[in-house]
Amino acid sequence: MREKMKESQGMMVVLSTEYLYTVYDGGKRHVVNMRERICTCRQFQMDVMPCKHALAIVRKYYMSEYEYCFVYYKKYNLLNTYEVPVYPIPDESIWKIPPDVVANIVLPPKGKIKPDRPQKIRYKNGGESRTKKSRITCGVCGQQGHNRQTCRNIPQTT
């Protein structure tokens, strides 16, 4: 939230109604509804925390930025989450599992078939030796290292 507050420093805020504001961010214009907690950048409603445009309004009109955060992000809810004790799970040998559940065999999920063409040749590991490539042989003179088109040896006619 501090980073967003820093980003909101250079923005210009114009009041439209009691809860509607227009925020100019460089060359872009955003409309923020502080009552509904909606901004045209959509970050306010997605994160359920004030976006940088809403924080520009909060800064200009000296409001509390924490007032516009969702209740789950507030400190007292975090503390209430861990208020209830969490009991450890007993040893597996003590568990009482019904026989019909023990009899069920759970298989892994089937993998999805990829839309691409299937791979024909397997990839070799770094430790595996690569197959040796055969050298090119010329069809005119019979020497290795070049082919018929690049042959410089003149064929002998008898």
mmCIF file of C-alpha atoms in Angstrom:
data_model
loop_
_atom_site.group_PDB
_atom_site.id
_atom_site.type_symbol
_atom_site.label_atom_id
_atom_site.label_comp_id
_atom_site.label_asym_id
_atom_site.label_seq_id
_atom_site.Cartn_x
_atom_site.Cartn_y
_atom_site.Cartn_z
ATOM 1 C CA MET A 1 0.000 0.000 0.000
ATOM 2 C CA ARG A 2 2.980 2.303 0.614
ATOM 3 C CA GLU A 3 4.188 1.790 -2.963
ATOM 4 C CA LYS A 4 0.753 2.700 -4.312
ATOM 5 C CA MET A 5 0.716 5.767 -2.056
ATOM 6 C CA LYS A 6 4.049 6.885 -3.576
ATOM 7 C CA GLU A 7 2.685 6.338 -7.105
ATOM 8 C CA SER A 8 -0.355 8.493 -6.291
ATOM 9 C CA GLN A 9 1.708 11.590 -5.415
ATOM 10 C CA GLY A 10 1.691 13.329 -8.811
ATOM 11 C CA MET A 11 -1.974 12.705 -9.635
ATOM 12 C CA MET A 12 -4.589 15.447 -9.918
ATOM 13 C CA VAL A 13 -7.962 14.837 -8.227
ATOM 14 C CA VAL A 14 -11.209 16.578 -9.240
ATOM 15 C CA LEU A 15 -14.397 16.183 -7.184
ATOM 16 C CA SER A 16 -17.471 15.324 -9.287
ATOM 17 C CA THR A 17 -20.075 14.490 -6.626
ATOM 18 C CA GLU A 18 -19.986 13.567 -2.957
ATOM 19 C CA TYR A 19 -18.472 10.156 -3.709
ATOM 20 C CA LEU A 20 -17.461 10.347 -7.413
ATOM 21 C CA TYR A 21 -14.000 11.640 -8.293
ATOM 22 C CA THR A 22 -11.986 12.055 -11.481
ATOM 23 C CA VAL A 23 -8.277 11.299 -11.132
ATOM 24 C CA TYR A 24 -5.776 12.357 -13.816
ATOM 25 C CA ASP A 25 -2.776 10.030 -13.961
ATOM 26 C CA GLY A 26 -0.410 11.529 -16.527
ATOM 27 C CA GLY A 27 -2.368 11.416 -19.789
ATOM 28 C CA LYS A 28 -5.014 8.978 -18.499
ATOM 29 C CA ARG A 29 -8.273 9.785 -16.717
ATOM 30 C CA HIS A 30 -9.850 7.448 -14.161
ATOM 31 C CA VAL A 31 -13.249 7.740 -12.490
ATOM 32 C CA VAL A 32 -13.367 6.504 -8.891
ATOM 33 C CA ASN A 33 -16.549 5.792 -6.918
ATOM 34 C CA MET A 34 -15.510 5.788 -3.259
ATOM 35 C CA ARG A 35 -18.933 4.647 -1.959
ATOM 36 C CA GLU A 36 -19.081 1.561 -4.214
ATOM 37 C CA ARG A 37 -15.275 1.120 -4.125
ATOM 38 C CA ILE A 38 -14.975 1.016 -7.906
ATOM 39 C CA CYS A 39 -12.287 2.468 -10.189
ATOM 40 C CA THR A 40 -12.046 2.348 -13.982
ATOM 41 C CA CYS A 41 -8.617 0.690 -13.641
ATOM 42 C CA ARG A 42 -10.550 -2.227 -12.000
ATOM 43 C CA GLN A 43 -7.811 -2.804 -9.422
ATOM 44 C CA PHE A 44 -9.922 -1.359 -6.576
ATOM 45 C CA GLN A 45 -12.641 -3.986 -7.058
ATOM 46 C CA MET A 46 -10.267 -6.878 -7.900
ATOM 47 C CA ASP A 47 -7.897 -6.503 -4.922
ATOM 48 C CA VAL A 48 -10.617 -5.137 -2.593
ATOM 49 C CA MET A 49 -7.951 -2.636 -1.525
ATOM 50 C CA PRO A 50 -7.598 0.984 -2.637
ATOM 51 C CA CYS A 51 -5.792 1.381 -5.958
ATOM 52 C CA LYS A 52 -3.335 4.237 -6.538
ATOM 53 C CA HIS A 53 -6.148 6.433 -7.904
ATOM 54 C CA ALA A 54 -8.273 5.914 -4.782
ATOM 55 C CA LEU A 55 -5.206 6.619 -2.636
ATOM 56 C CA ALA A 56 -4.725 9.937 -4.460
ATOM 57 C CA ILE A 57 -8.246 10.889 -3.316
ATOM 58 C CA VAL A 58 -7.569 9.646 0.221
ATOM 59 C CA ARG A 59 -4.394 11.720 0.351
ATOM 60 C CA LYS A 60 -5.993 14.936 -0.964
ATOM 61 C CA TYR A 61 -9.051 14.836 1.308
ATOM 62 C CA TYR A 62 -7.231 13.466 4.404
ATOM 63 C CA MET A 63 -9.253 10.252 4.647
ATOM 64 C CA SER A 64 -8.129 6.982 6.206
ATOM 65 C CA GLU A 65 -6.861 4.531 3.587
ATOM 66 C CA TYR A 66 -7.599 1.596 5.910
ATOM 67 C CA GLU A 67 -11.282 2.519 5.916
ATOM 68 C CA TYR A 68 -11.464 1.437 2.258
ATOM 69 C CA CYS A 69 -9.708 -1.930 2.755
ATOM 70 C CA PHE A 70 -11.717 -5.144 2.894
ATOM 71 C CA VAL A 71 -12.303 -6.411 6.461
ATOM 72 C CA TYR A 72 -10.185 -9.533 5.891
ATOM 73 C CA TYR A 73 -7.083 -7.367 5.416
ATOM 74 C CA LYS A 74 -7.498 -5.622 8.775
ATOM 75 C CA LYS A 75 -5.397 -6.481 11.820
ATOM 76 C CA TYR A 76 -8.200 -7.553 14.155
ATOM 77 C CA ASN A 77 -9.429 -10.172 11.653
ATOM 78 C CA LEU A 78 -5.924 -11.577 11.321
ATOM 79 C CA LEU A 79 -5.682 -11.878 15.098
ATOM 80 C CA ASN A 80 -9.163 -13.455 15.322
ATOM 81 C CA THR A 81 -8.133 -16.065 12.749
ATOM 82 C CA TYR A 82 -5.463 -17.463 15.067
ATOM 83 C CA GLU A 83 -7.475 -16.994 18.273
ATOM 84 C CA VAL A 84 -8.923 -20.515 18.074
ATOM 85 C CA PRO A 85 -6.321 -23.166 18.977
ATOM 86 C CA VAL A 86 -5.133 -25.532 16.247
ATOM 87 C CA TYR A 87 -4.861 -29.083 17.548
ATOM 88 C CA PRO A 88 -2.202 -31.453 16.182
ATOM 89 C CA ILE A 89 -3.244 -34.546 14.220
ATOM 90 C CA PRO A 90 -2.703 -37.827 16.137
ATOM 91 C CA ASP A 91 -0.478 -40.654 14.883
ATOM 92 C CA GLU A 92 -1.718 -42.528 11.806
ATOM 93 C CA SER A 93 -1.883 -45.828 13.693
ATOM 94 C CA ILE A 94 -4.654 -44.424 15.955
ATOM 95 C CA TRP A 95 -6.883 -43.277 13.069
ATOM 96 C CA LYS A 96 -10.282 -44.984 12.740
ATOM 97 C CA ILE A 97 -10.803 -45.436 9.008
ATOM 98 C CA PRO A 98 -13.998 -47.173 7.807
ATOM 99 C CA PRO A 99 -13.357 -50.394 5.804
ATOM 100 C CA ASP A 100 -15.220 -49.136 2.720
ATOM 101 C CA VAL A 101 -12.853 -46.136 2.556
ATOM 102 C CA VAL A 102 -9.749 -48.326 2.971
ATOM 103 C CA ALA A 103 -10.926 -50.540 0.079
ATOM 104 C CA ASN A 104 -11.125 -47.589 -2.337
ATOM 105 C CA ILE A 105 -8.068 -47.151 -4.499
ATOM 106 C CA VAL A 106 -7.462 -43.560 -5.519
ATOM 107 C CA LEU A 107 -5.743 -43.224 -8.881
ATOM 108 C CA PRO A 108 -3.899 -40.121 -10.063
ATOM 109 C CA PRO A 109 -5.804 -37.827 -12.415
ATOM 110 C CA LYS A 110 -5.556 -38.484 -16.131
ATOM 111 C CA GLY A 111 -3.212 -36.106 -17.876
ATOM 112 C CA LYS A 112 -4.579 -33.796 -20.515
ATOM 113 C CA ILE A 113 -3.673 -34.512 -24.127
ATOM 114 C CA LYS A 114 -1.781 -31.578 -25.532
ATOM 115 C CA PRO A 115 -3.152 -29.980 -28.703
ATOM 116 C CA ASP A 116 0.248 -30.105 -30.454
ATOM 117 C CA ARG A 117 1.524 -32.853 -32.699
ATOM 118 C CA PRO A 118 2.986 -35.682 -30.576
ATOM 119 C CA GLN A 119 6.754 -35.927 -30.302
ATOM 120 C CA LYS A 120 8.243 -38.702 -32.483
ATOM 121 C CA ILE A 121 11.830 -38.839 -31.224
ATOM 122 C CA ARG A 122 12.735 -38.720 -27.548
ATOM 123 C CA TYR A 123 15.106 -36.069 -26.241
ATOM 124 C CA LYS A 124 18.487 -37.449 -25.182
ATOM 125 C CA ASN A 125 20.071 -36.669 -21.820
ATOM 126 C CA GLY A 126 23.310 -34.734 -21.595
ATOM 127 C CA GLY A 127 25.187 -37.932 -20.622
ATOM 128 C CA GLU A 128 23.997 -39.946 -23.624
ATOM 129 C CA SER A 129 26.219 -40.097 -26.681
ATOM 130 C CA ARG A 130 24.899 -38.608 -29.866
ATOM 131 C CA THR A 131 24.770 -40.623 -33.075
ATOM 132 C CA LYS A 132 27.599 -39.981 -35.497
ATOM 133 C CA LYS A 133 26.614 -38.208 -38.681
ATOM 134 C CA SER A 134 27.746 -39.738 -41.972
ATOM 135 C CA ARG A 135 29.959 -37.579 -44.147
ATOM 136 C CA ILE A 136 28.772 -36.372 -47.527
ATOM 137 C CA THR A 137 30.294 -38.125 -50.546
ATOM 138 C CA CYS A 138 30.561 -36.548 -53.988
ATOM 139 C CA GLY A 139 28.719 -38.360 -56.809
ATOM 140 C CA VAL A 140 31.261 -37.220 -59.454
ATOM 141 C CA CYS A 141 34.699 -37.819 -57.961
ATOM 142 C CA GLY A 142 33.783 -40.030 -54.971
ATOM 143 C CA GLN A 143 35.623 -37.907 -52.386
ATOM 144 C CA GLN A 144 34.135 -37.022 -49.000
ATOM 145 C CA GLY A 145 33.377 -33.512 -47.726
ATOM 146 C CA HIS A 146 31.468 -32.076 -50.688
ATOM 147 C CA ASN A 147 28.638 -32.965 -53.060
ATOM 148 C CA ARG A 148 28.135 -33.031 -56.835
ATOM 149 C CA GLN A 149 27.152 -29.333 -57.104
ATOM 150 C CA THR A 150 30.205 -28.022 -55.248
ATOM 151 C CA CYS A 151 32.683 -30.442 -56.823
ATOM 152 C CA ARG A 152 35.847 -28.724 -58.134
ATOM 153 C CA ASN A 153 37.407 -31.855 -59.567
ATOM 154 C CA ILE A 154 36.946 -32.078 -63.314
ATOM 155 C CA PRO A 155 35.634 -35.490 -64.330
ATOM 156 C CA GLN A 156 38.033 -37.405 -66.556
ATOM 157 C CA THR A 157 36.563 -38.663 -69.807
ATOM 158 C CA THR A 158 38.170 -41.565 -71.689
#
